[in-house]
PDB file of C-alpha atoms and ligand atoms in Angstrom:
ATOM      1  CA  MET A  29      30.591   5.951  -8.199  1.00  0.00           C
ATOM      2  CA  PHE A  30      28.520   7.334 -10.861  1.00  0.00           C
ATOM      3  CA  GLY A  31      31.190  10.180 -11.743  1.00  0.00           C
ATOM      4  CA  GLU A  32      30.891  13.720 -10.365  1.00  0.00           C
ATOM      5  CA  HIS A  33      29.056  15.204  -7.767  1.00  0.00           C
ATOM      6  CA  PHE A  34      27.274  18.527  -9.215  1.00  0.00           C
ATOM      7  CA  ARG A  35      28.036  20.750  -6.747  1.00  0.00           C
ATOM      8  CA  GLY A  36      27.383  25.307  -6.765  1.00  0.00           C
ATOM      9  CA  VAL A  37      24.144  24.937  -7.801  1.00  0.00           C
ATOM     10  CA  THR A  38      21.361  26.739  -6.135  1.00  0.00           C
ATOM     11  CA  MET A  39      18.052  24.358  -5.904  1.00  0.00           C
ATOM     12  CA  LYS A  40      14.359  25.265  -5.853  1.00  0.00           C
ATOM     13  CA  LYS A  41      11.852  24.422  -3.160  1.00  0.00           C
ATOM     14  CA  PRO A  42      12.113  20.658  -2.226  1.00  0.00           C
ATOM     15  CA  PHE A  43       8.968  18.766  -3.578  1.00  0.00           C
ATOM     16  CA  VAL A  44       7.505  16.085  -1.872  1.00  0.00           C
ATOM     17  CA  ALA A  45       4.764  14.463  -3.379  1.00  0.00           C
ATOM     18  CA  GLY A  46       2.596  11.434  -2.343  1.00  0.00           C
ATOM     19  CA  ASN A  47       1.323   8.663  -4.955  1.00  0.00           C
ATOM     20  CA  TRP A  48      -1.695   6.824  -3.833  1.00  0.00           C
ATOM     21  CA  LYS A  49      -1.754   4.501  -6.047  1.00  0.00           C
ATOM     22  CA  MET A  50      -5.121   2.293  -6.401  1.00  0.00           C
ATOM     23  CA  ASN A  51      -6.047   2.798  -3.127  1.00  0.00           C
ATOM     24  CA  THR A  52      -8.401   4.897  -0.928  1.00  0.00           C
ATOM     25  CA  ASP A  53     -12.657   5.034  -1.297  1.00  0.00           C
ATOM     26  CA  SER A  54     -14.380   8.069  -1.699  1.00  0.00           C
ATOM     27  CA  HIS A  55     -14.558   8.990   1.780  1.00  0.00           C
ATOM     28  CA  SER A  56     -10.932   7.800   2.756  1.00  0.00           C
ATOM     29  CA  ALA A  57      -9.640   9.893  -0.146  1.00  0.00           C
ATOM     30  CA  VAL A  58     -11.461  12.507   1.350  1.00  0.00           C
ATOM     31  CA  SER A  59     -10.480  12.337   4.903  1.00  0.00           C
ATOM     32  CA  LEU A  60      -6.840  11.449   3.674  1.00  0.00           C
ATOM     33  CA  VAL A  61      -6.690  15.083   2.253  1.00  0.00           C
ATOM     34  CA  GLU A  62      -8.001  16.800   4.453  1.00  0.00           C
ATOM     35  CA  GLY A  63      -5.415  15.260   7.078  1.00  0.00           C
ATOM     36  CA  VAL A  64      -2.763  16.400   4.506  1.00  0.00           C
ATOM     37  CA  VAL A  65      -4.635  19.679   4.100  1.00  0.00           C
ATOM     38  CA  SER A  66      -4.621  20.810   8.047  1.00  0.00           C
ATOM     39  CA  GLY A  67      -0.987  19.219   8.658  1.00  0.00           C
ATOM     40  CA  CYS A  68       0.600  21.326   5.838  1.00  0.00           C
ATOM     41  CA  GLU A  69      -0.789  24.158   6.867  1.00  0.00           C
ATOM     42  CA  GLU A  70       2.250  26.122   7.633  1.00  0.00           C
ATOM     43  CA  THR A  71       5.109  23.940   5.376  1.00  0.00           C
ATOM     44  CA  ALA A  72       2.670  23.478   2.021  1.00  0.00           C
ATOM     45  CA  GLY A  73       3.863  26.097  -0.550  1.00  0.00           C
ATOM     46  CA  SER A  74       5.869  28.288   1.596  1.00  0.00           C
ATOM     47  CA  LYS A  75       9.156  25.744   2.635  1.00  0.00           C
ATOM     48  CA  VAL A  76       7.845  23.008   0.567  1.00  0.00           C
ATOM     49  CA  ASP A  77       5.887  22.375  -2.620  1.00  0.00           C
ATOM     50  CA  VAL A  78       3.567  19.499  -1.368  1.00  0.00           C
ATOM     51  CA  ALA A  79       1.345  17.307  -3.791  1.00  0.00           C
ATOM     52  CA  VAL A  80      -0.993  14.300  -3.162  1.00  0.00           C
ATOM     53  CA  CYS A  81      -1.975  12.271  -6.658  1.00  0.00           C
ATOM     54  CA  PRO A  82      -5.496  10.507  -5.569  1.00  0.00           C
ATOM     55  CA  PRO A  83      -6.826   7.846  -8.117  1.00  0.00           C
ATOM     56  CA  PHE A  84      -8.342   9.102 -11.128  1.00  0.00           C
ATOM     57  CA  VAL A  85     -12.402   9.145 -10.318  1.00  0.00           C
ATOM     58  CA  TYR A  86     -11.376  11.197  -6.849  1.00  0.00           C
ATOM     59  CA  LEU A  87      -9.376  13.461  -8.441  1.00  0.00           C
ATOM     60  CA  GLN A  88     -12.455  15.393  -8.381  1.00  0.00           C
ATOM     61  CA  GLN A  89     -13.144  15.195  -4.962  1.00  0.00           C
ATOM     62  CA  VAL A  90      -9.794  15.729  -3.421  1.00  0.00           C
ATOM     63  CA  GLY A  91      -9.257  18.296  -5.796  1.00  0.00           C
ATOM     64  CA  LYS A  92     -12.399  20.011  -3.928  1.00  0.00           C
ATOM     65  CA  ALA A  93     -10.756  19.458  -0.553  1.00  0.00           C
ATOM     66  CA  LEU A  94      -7.522  21.370  -0.773  1.00  0.00           C
ATOM     67  CA  SER A  95      -8.592  23.699  -3.118  1.00  0.00           C
ATOM     68  CA  SER A  96      -8.079  26.593  -0.144  1.00  0.00           C
ATOM     69  CA  SER A  97      -5.087  25.059   0.739  1.00  0.00           C
ATOM     70  CA  LEU A  98      -1.694  25.323  -1.191  1.00  0.00           C
ATOM     71  CA  VAL A  99      -1.128  21.860  -1.108  1.00  0.00           C
ATOM     72  CA  ALA A 100      -1.337  20.467  -5.161  1.00  0.00           C
ATOM     73  CA  LEU A 101      -3.037  18.033  -7.208  1.00  0.00           C
ATOM     74  CA  GLY A 102      -1.806  15.650  -8.905  1.00  0.00           C
ATOM     75  CA  ALA A 103      -2.407  12.890 -11.588  1.00  0.00           C
ATOM     76  CA  GLN A 104      -0.895   9.161 -11.372  1.00  0.00           C
ATOM     77  CA  ASP A 105      -0.736   9.046 -15.205  1.00  0.00           C
ATOM     78  CA  VAL A 106      -1.609  10.651 -18.214  1.00  0.00           C
ATOM     79  CA  TYR A 107      -2.507  10.098 -22.026  1.00  0.00           C
ATOM     80  CA  PHE A 108      -0.909  10.973 -24.631  1.00  0.00           C
ATOM     81  CA  GLU A 109      -3.811  12.092 -26.927  1.00  0.00           C
ATOM     82  CA  GLN A 110      -5.855  14.557 -26.633  1.00  0.00           C
ATOM     83  CA  LYS A 111      -9.165  13.254 -26.945  1.00  0.00           C
ATOM     84  CA  GLY A 112     -10.378  10.554 -28.925  1.00  0.00           C
ATOM     85  CA  ALA A 113     -11.340   6.836 -29.186  1.00  0.00           C
ATOM     86  CA  PHE A 114      -9.235   5.864 -26.369  1.00  0.00           C
ATOM     87  CA  THR A 115     -10.958   3.730 -24.162  1.00  0.00           C
ATOM     88  CA  GLY A 116     -10.309   3.967 -20.606  1.00  0.00           C
ATOM     89  CA  GLU A 117      -7.851   6.800 -20.708  1.00  0.00           C
ATOM     90  CA  VAL A 118      -7.526  10.224 -19.215  1.00  0.00           C
ATOM     91  CA  SER A 119      -6.242  12.818 -21.588  1.00  0.00           C
ATOM     92  CA  SER A 120      -3.867  16.311 -19.572  1.00  0.00           C
ATOM     93  CA  ALA A 121      -7.060  18.640 -20.505  1.00  0.00           C
ATOM     94  CA  MET A 122      -9.112  16.223 -18.281  1.00  0.00           C
ATOM     95  CA  LEU A 123      -6.733  16.244 -16.099  1.00  0.00           C
ATOM     96  CA  LYS A 124      -6.373  20.101 -15.747  1.00  0.00           C
ATOM     97  CA  ASP A 125      -9.925  20.210 -16.609  1.00  0.00           C
ATOM     98  CA  VAL A 126     -10.358  18.943 -13.303  1.00  0.00           C
ATOM     99  CA  GLY A 127      -7.377  21.144 -11.360  1.00  0.00           C
ATOM    100  CA  CYS A 128      -4.153  19.252 -11.095  1.00  0.00           C
ATOM    101  CA  THR A 129      -1.152  20.725 -11.474  1.00  0.00           C
ATOM    102  CA  TYR A 130       1.151  17.692 -11.783  1.00  0.00           C
ATOM    103  CA  ALA A 131       0.861  14.046 -13.436  1.00  0.00           C
ATOM    104  CA  ILE A 132       3.266  11.072 -12.842  1.00  0.00           C
ATOM    105  CA  CYS A 133       4.773  10.086 -15.937  1.00  0.00           C
ATOM    106  CA  GLY A 134       6.491   6.716 -16.227  1.00  0.00           C
ATOM    107  CA  HIS A 135       6.276   5.130 -12.604  1.00  0.00           C
ATOM    108  CA  SER A 136       7.808   2.263 -12.512  1.00  0.00           C
ATOM    109  CA  GLU A 137       4.624  -0.400 -11.320  1.00  0.00           C
ATOM    110  CA  ARG A 138       3.269   1.550 -14.882  1.00  0.00           C
ATOM    111  CA  ARG A 139       6.508   0.099 -16.704  1.00  0.00           C
ATOM    112  CA  HIS A 140       7.118  -2.916 -15.676  1.00  0.00           C
ATOM    113  CA  VAL A 141       3.265  -4.157 -14.435  1.00  0.00           C
ATOM    114  CA  ILE A 142       1.744  -2.271 -17.666  1.00  0.00           C
ATOM    115  CA  GLY A 143       4.610  -2.492 -19.443  1.00  0.00           C
ATOM    116  CA  GLU A 144       5.069   1.440 -20.548  1.00  0.00           C
ATOM    117  CA  THR A 145       7.981   1.713 -22.329  1.00  0.00           C
ATOM    118  CA  ASP A 146      10.214   4.384 -22.867  1.00  0.00           C
ATOM    119  CA  GLU A 147       8.526   5.859 -26.335  1.00  0.00           C
ATOM    120  CA  LEU A 148       5.653   6.169 -24.542  1.00  0.00           C
ATOM    121  CA  ILE A 149       6.618   7.534 -20.968  1.00  0.00           C
ATOM    122  CA  ASN A 150       8.257  10.180 -23.529  1.00  0.00           C
ATOM    123  CA  LYS A 151       4.916  10.900 -25.235  1.00  0.00           C
ATOM    124  CA  LYS A 152       3.072  12.035 -22.340  1.00  0.00           C
ATOM    125  CA  VAL A 153       5.459  13.513 -21.399  1.00  0.00           C
ATOM    126  CA  HIS A 154       4.891  16.086 -23.807  1.00  0.00           C
ATOM    127  CA  ALA A 155       1.114  15.315 -23.291  1.00  0.00           C
ATOM    128  CA  ALA A 156       1.584  16.510 -20.030  1.00  0.00           C
ATOM    129  CA  ILE A 157       3.307  20.202 -20.759  1.00  0.00           C
ATOM    130  CA  LEU A 158       1.459  20.975 -23.635  1.00  0.00           C
ATOM    131  CA  GLY A 159      -1.324  20.443 -21.960  1.00  0.00           C
ATOM    132  CA  GLY A 160      -0.353  22.423 -19.412  1.00  0.00           C
ATOM    133  CA  LEU A 161       0.533  20.060 -16.509  1.00  0.00           C
ATOM    134  CA  LEU A 162       4.285  19.384 -14.627  1.00  0.00           C
ATOM    135  CA  PRO A 163       5.339  16.103 -15.745  1.00  0.00           C
ATOM    136  CA  ILE A 164       7.372  13.980 -12.813  1.00  0.00           C
ATOM    137  CA  LEU A 165       9.268  12.146 -14.643  1.00  0.00           C
ATOM    138  CA  CYS A 166       9.905   8.540 -13.015  1.00  0.00           C
ATOM    139  CA  VAL A 167      13.300   6.620 -13.724  1.00  0.00           C
ATOM    140  CA  GLY A 168      14.626   3.686 -11.644  1.00  0.00           C
ATOM    141  CA  GLU A 169      16.643   0.085 -11.956  1.00  0.00           C
ATOM    142  CA  LEU A 170      15.340  -3.316 -11.237  1.00  0.00           C
ATOM    143  CA  LEU A 171      16.853  -5.324  -8.687  1.00  0.00           C
ATOM    144  CA  GLU A 172      18.406  -7.798 -10.846  1.00  0.00           C
ATOM    145  CA  GLU A 173      19.900  -4.103 -12.892  1.00  0.00           C
ATOM    146  CA  ARG A 174      21.090  -3.335  -9.497  1.00  0.00           C
ATOM    147  CA  LYS A 175      23.254  -6.740  -8.930  1.00  0.00           C
ATOM    148  CA  ALA A 176      24.465  -6.806 -12.333  1.00  0.00           C
ATOM    149  CA  ASN A 177      25.934  -3.189 -12.372  1.00  0.00           C
ATOM    150  CA  LYS A 178      23.032  -1.413 -14.978  1.00  0.00           C
ATOM    151  CA  THR A 179      22.252   1.148 -12.835  1.00  0.00           C
ATOM    152  CA  THR A 180      23.736   3.975 -14.740  1.00  0.00           C
ATOM    153  CA  ASP A 181      22.938   2.348 -17.905  1.00  0.00           C
ATOM    154  CA  VAL A 182      19.365   2.170 -17.440  1.00  0.00           C
ATOM    155  CA  VAL A 183      18.355   5.382 -15.682  1.00  0.00           C
ATOM    156  CA  THR A 184      20.699   7.153 -17.929  1.00  0.00           C
ATOM    157  CA  ARG A 185      18.504   4.911 -20.895  1.00  0.00           C
ATOM    158  CA  GLN A 186      15.329   6.204 -18.906  1.00  0.00           C
ATOM    159  CA  LEU A 187      16.150   9.579 -18.912  1.00  0.00           C
ATOM    160  CA  LYS A 188      17.805   9.830 -22.620  1.00  0.00           C
ATOM    161  CA  LYS A 189      14.865   8.679 -23.824  1.00  0.00           C
ATOM    162  CA  GLY A 190      12.001  10.179 -21.799  1.00  0.00           C
ATOM    163  CA  LEU A 191      13.348  13.911 -22.391  1.00  0.00           C
ATOM    164  CA  MET A 192      13.207  13.041 -26.014  1.00  0.00           C
ATOM    165  CA  GLY A 193      12.486  16.369 -27.824  1.00  0.00           C
ATOM    166  CA  ILE A 194      11.892  18.404 -24.963  1.00  0.00           C
ATOM    167  CA  GLY A 195      13.610  21.822 -24.823  1.00  0.00           C
ATOM    168  CA  PRO A 196      15.183  23.604 -21.972  1.00  0.00           C
ATOM    169  CA  GLU A 197      12.330  25.718 -21.890  1.00  0.00           C
ATOM    170  CA  LYS A 198       9.676  22.975 -21.578  1.00  0.00           C
ATOM    171  CA  MET A 199      12.541  20.991 -19.358  1.00  0.00           C
ATOM    172  CA  LEU A 200      11.410  23.951 -16.327  1.00  0.00           C
ATOM    173  CA  ALA A 201       8.503  22.286 -15.983  1.00  0.00           C
ATOM    174  CA  VAL A 202       9.630  18.754 -15.498  1.00  0.00           C
ATOM    175  CA  THR A 203      10.310  17.152 -11.593  1.00  0.00           C
ATOM    176  CA  ILE A 204      12.532  13.455 -12.349  1.00  0.00           C
ATOM    177  CA  ALA A 205      11.483  11.194  -9.466  1.00  0.00           C
ATOM    178  CA  TYR A 206      14.486   8.534  -8.881  1.00  0.00           C
ATOM    179  CA  GLU A 207      12.856   4.960  -7.786  1.00  0.00           C
ATOM    180  CA  PRO A 208      15.087   2.039  -7.546  1.00  0.00           C
ATOM    181  CA  VAL A 209      12.182  -0.697  -8.393  1.00  0.00           C
ATOM    182  CA  TRP A 210      13.915  -3.053  -5.272  1.00  0.00           C
ATOM    183  CA  ALA A 211      13.070   0.034  -2.877  1.00  0.00           C
ATOM    184  CA  ILE A 212       9.306   0.356  -3.774  1.00  0.00           C
ATOM    185  CA  GLY A 213       7.118  -1.208  -1.423  1.00  0.00           C
ATOM    186  CA  THR A 214       9.524  -3.111  -0.043  1.00  0.00           C
ATOM    187  CA  GLY A 215      10.885  -1.816   3.192  1.00  0.00           C
ATOM    188  CA  LEU A 216      14.296  -1.343   1.626  1.00  0.00           C
ATOM    189  CA  THR A 217      15.178   2.412   1.235  1.00  0.00           C
ATOM    190  CA  ALA A 218      17.913   2.816  -1.011  1.00  0.00           C
ATOM    191  CA  THR A 219      21.135   4.355   1.355  1.00  0.00           C
ATOM    192  CA  PRO A 220      21.291   8.550   1.067  1.00  0.00           C
ATOM    193  CA  GLY A 221      24.792   7.039  -0.535  1.00  0.00           C
ATOM    194  CA  GLN A 222      23.425   4.712  -3.295  1.00  0.00           C
ATOM    195  CA  ALA A 223      20.517   7.792  -3.283  1.00  0.00           C
ATOM    196  CA  GLN A 224      23.476  10.892  -4.110  1.00  0.00           C
ATOM    197  CA  ASP A 225      25.366   8.694  -6.614  1.00  0.00           C
ATOM    198  CA  VAL A 226      22.458   8.217  -8.607  1.00  0.00           C
ATOM    199  CA  HIS A 227      20.779  11.430  -8.231  1.00  0.00           C
ATOM    200  CA  ALA A 228      24.285  13.134  -9.086  1.00  0.00           C
ATOM    201  CA  LEU A 229      24.518  10.880 -12.127  1.00  0.00           C
ATOM    202  CA  ILE A 230      21.110  12.017 -13.270  1.00  0.00           C
ATOM    203  CA  ARG A 231      22.555  16.120 -12.689  1.00  0.00           C
ATOM    204  CA  GLY A 232      24.900  15.373 -14.440  1.00  0.00           C
ATOM    205  CA  LEU A 233      23.188  13.898 -17.066  1.00  0.00           C
ATOM    206  CA  LEU A 234      21.065  17.286 -17.434  1.00  0.00           C
ATOM    207  CA  ALA A 235      24.093  19.318 -17.273  1.00  0.00           C
ATOM    208  CA  GLU A 236      24.953  16.967 -20.689  1.00  0.00           C
ATOM    209  CA  MET A 237      21.360  17.214 -21.889  1.00  0.00           C
ATOM    210  CA  TYR A 238      21.005  20.882 -21.404  1.00  0.00           C
ATOM    211  CA  ASP A 239      22.982  22.984 -19.542  1.00  0.00           C
ATOM    212  CA  ARG A 240      25.015  23.096 -16.110  1.00  0.00           C
ATOM    213  CA  LYS A 241      22.692  26.186 -14.388  1.00  0.00           C
ATOM    214  CA  LEU A 242      19.376  24.244 -15.977  1.00  0.00           C
ATOM    215  CA  ALA A 243      20.825  21.198 -14.397  1.00  0.00           C
ATOM    216  CA  GLY A 244      21.021  22.790 -10.862  1.00  0.00           C
ATOM    217  CA  GLU A 245      17.180  23.930 -11.755  1.00  0.00           C
ATOM    218  CA  ILE A 246      15.569  20.929 -11.741  1.00  0.00           C
ATOM    219  CA  ARG A 247      14.175  19.135  -9.062  1.00  0.00           C
ATOM    220  CA  ILE A 248      15.150  15.304  -8.212  1.00  0.00           C
ATOM    221  CA  GLN A 249      12.821  13.225  -5.684  1.00  0.00           C
ATOM    222  CA  TYR A 250      13.818  10.174  -4.405  1.00  0.00           C
ATOM    223  CA  GLY A 251      11.489   7.453  -4.010  1.00  0.00           C
ATOM    224  CA  GLY A 252      11.285   3.608  -2.339  1.00  0.00           C
ATOM    225  CA  SER A 253      10.297   3.355   0.790  1.00  0.00           C
ATOM    226  CA  VAL A 254      10.355   7.173   1.972  1.00  0.00           C
ATOM    227  CA  LYS A 255       9.349   7.286   5.581  1.00  0.00           C
ATOM    228  CA  PRO A 256       9.128   9.435   8.569  1.00  0.00           C
ATOM    229  CA  ASP A 257      12.801   8.175  10.009  1.00  0.00           C
ATOM    230  CA  ASN A 258      14.785   7.996   6.733  1.00  0.00           C
ATOM    231  CA  THR A 259      13.350  11.507   5.220  1.00  0.00           C
ATOM    232  CA  GLY A 260      15.848  13.843   6.585  1.00  0.00           C
ATOM    233  CA  GLU A 261      19.015  11.981   6.013  1.00  0.00           C
ATOM    234  CA  LEU A 262      17.687  11.103   2.583  1.00  0.00           C
ATOM    235  CA  MET A 263      17.100  14.867   1.883  1.00  0.00           C
ATOM    236  CA  GLY A 264      20.694  16.029   3.940  1.00  0.00           C
ATOM    237  CA  GLN A 265      21.664  14.601   0.417  1.00  0.00           C
ATOM    238  CA  GLU A 266      23.370  17.066  -1.721  1.00  0.00           C
ATOM    239  CA  ASP A 267      21.193  16.279  -5.084  1.00  0.00           C
ATOM    240  CA  VAL A 268      18.081  15.344  -3.366  1.00  0.00           C
ATOM    241  CA  ASN A 269      15.725  17.913  -3.474  1.00  0.00           C
ATOM    242  CA  GLY A 270      12.718  16.276  -2.741  1.00  0.00           C
ATOM    243  CA  LEU A 271      10.467  12.847  -2.671  1.00  0.00           C
ATOM    244  CA  LEU A 272       7.673  10.212  -4.528  1.00  0.00           C
ATOM    245  CA  VAL A 273       6.291   8.725  -1.584  1.00  0.00           C
ATOM    246  CA  GLY A 274       3.684   5.833  -2.077  1.00  0.00           C
ATOM    247  CA  GLY A 275       2.784   3.694   1.369  1.00  0.00           C
ATOM    248  CA  ALA A 276       3.017   6.512   3.380  1.00  0.00           C
ATOM    249  CA  SER A 277       1.348   8.766   1.957  1.00  0.00           C
ATOM    250  CA  LEU A 278      -1.753   6.674   3.174  1.00  0.00           C
ATOM    251  CA  LYS A 279      -1.078   7.821   6.590  1.00  0.00           C
ATOM    252  CA  ALA A 280      -2.593  12.190   6.873  1.00  0.00           C
ATOM    253  CA  ASP A 281      -0.129  11.873  10.041  1.00  0.00           C
ATOM    254  CA  ASP A 282       3.108   9.834   8.175  1.00  0.00           C
ATOM    255  CA  PHE A 283       3.135  11.832   5.417  1.00  0.00           C
ATOM    256  CA  VAL A 284       2.605  15.242   7.556  1.00  0.00           C
ATOM    257  CA  ALA A 285       6.097  14.274   9.098  1.00  0.00           C
ATOM    258  CA  ILE A 286       7.952  13.570   6.252  1.00  0.00           C
ATOM    259  CA  VAL A 287       6.692  17.288   4.740  1.00  0.00           C
ATOM    260  CA  LYS A 288       7.642  18.578   7.922  1.00  0.00           C
ATOM    261  CA  ALA A 289      10.831  16.533   8.036  1.00  0.00           C
ATOM    262  CA  ALA A 290      11.560  17.764   4.784  1.00  0.00           C
ATOM    263  CA  ALA A 291      11.497  21.139   5.549  1.00  0.00           C
ATOM    264  CA  ARG A 292      13.474  20.658   8.382  1.00  0.00           C
ATOM    265  CA  ALA A 293      15.784  19.390   6.584  1.00  0.00           C
ATOM    266  CA  THR A 294      16.483  21.629   3.793  1.00  0.00           C
TER     267      THR A 294
HETATM  268  P1  PGA B  18       6.711   3.040  -1.651  1.00  0.00           P
HETATM  269  O1  PGA B  18       6.365   3.863  -2.899  1.00  0.00           O
HETATM  270  O2  PGA B  18       6.754   4.829  -0.605  1.00  0.00           O
HETATM  271  O3  PGA B  18       4.887   2.887  -1.300  1.00  0.00           O
HETATM  272  O4  PGA B  18       7.771   2.796  -1.362  1.00  0.00           O
HETATM  273  C1  PGA B  18       6.998   5.083  -4.015  1.00  0.00           C
HETATM  274  C2  PGA B  18       6.521   4.767  -5.453  1.00  0.00           C
HETATM  275  O5  PGA B  18       6.187   3.906  -6.003  1.00  0.00           O
HETATM  276  O6  PGA B  18       6.183   6.231  -6.098  1.00  0.00           O
END
C-alpha cells in the first residue's frame, strides 16, 4: 500500500516506552514505577529498552525509584529554549538534570489538543538532542485523514518537517513513534498490517532522507491502544521496533506483560 518494504536491515533492541500522560499522583507514580522495575528486572536493558514517562512534577520521585534499575526515565514534552522568561515551560537541561534520558516530541495530544505545529516540534527535537536527550518524535494521521487517503501525505510531512536540519549523526539519537490518532485511547488498534504499511513508509522516507543503513538503525515504535494481547502480533511486523504505550502503561502488570511479550516477539 505504501510502497516497497525495506528489507535486510539489522534492527536494534526493541524499545517500549510508557506514556503516563496527565495521570497518577505522587504516591501512585512511585508504586507504579516500582511495579515496572521489579517486573522488568530480567528484560529491561538486556532484551528490551524500557522507559517510563511520568508527568513533569513526578519525574524526580520516579527517577529516584528507578535509579538502581535499567528502566529509563523520559519526559512527555520539552521546550526548545534553554532558559529564561517562558512561564510554565521545561528545558532539556532541566530534564537532563533530573535524570531523563528520553523526551517525547510532538505527541498527537500536543499537536491536536494544545495546537503544536511541525515547526515548533522540530525546534523541540533539536533542543532535546542539543541538551543530551533522546527524542521520540511522534507522527500519525487523524481518522478523517486516513479516510481521505491522506495518511502518506500527513506522515511524510510530519516526518520531514519534524526532522528538518537533523543531520545523520543526530538522527541516531532519534526514535520515531507512529501513532495513528484514531487508535490512541480508543481501543481501536491499527491492524498489524496497517501498522507495518506506515512503518515501511517511514523507513523508506528515512532511507531517502539519510541512507539505507541509517534508516535500518532507527527504531520505529507503534502506539495506539497497545495491550498485552496485541503486542506479539504488532512486534512481529518487520518494521515495528517498539511500542509507545499510553493507557496500558498505567497498570504495572499490563506494562510488564507488554515488555515481556515484546522481548518474546523479537
Ligand atoms: P494509548 O495511548 O495506548 O492509550 O492508546 C498511546 C499514546 O498516546 O502514546
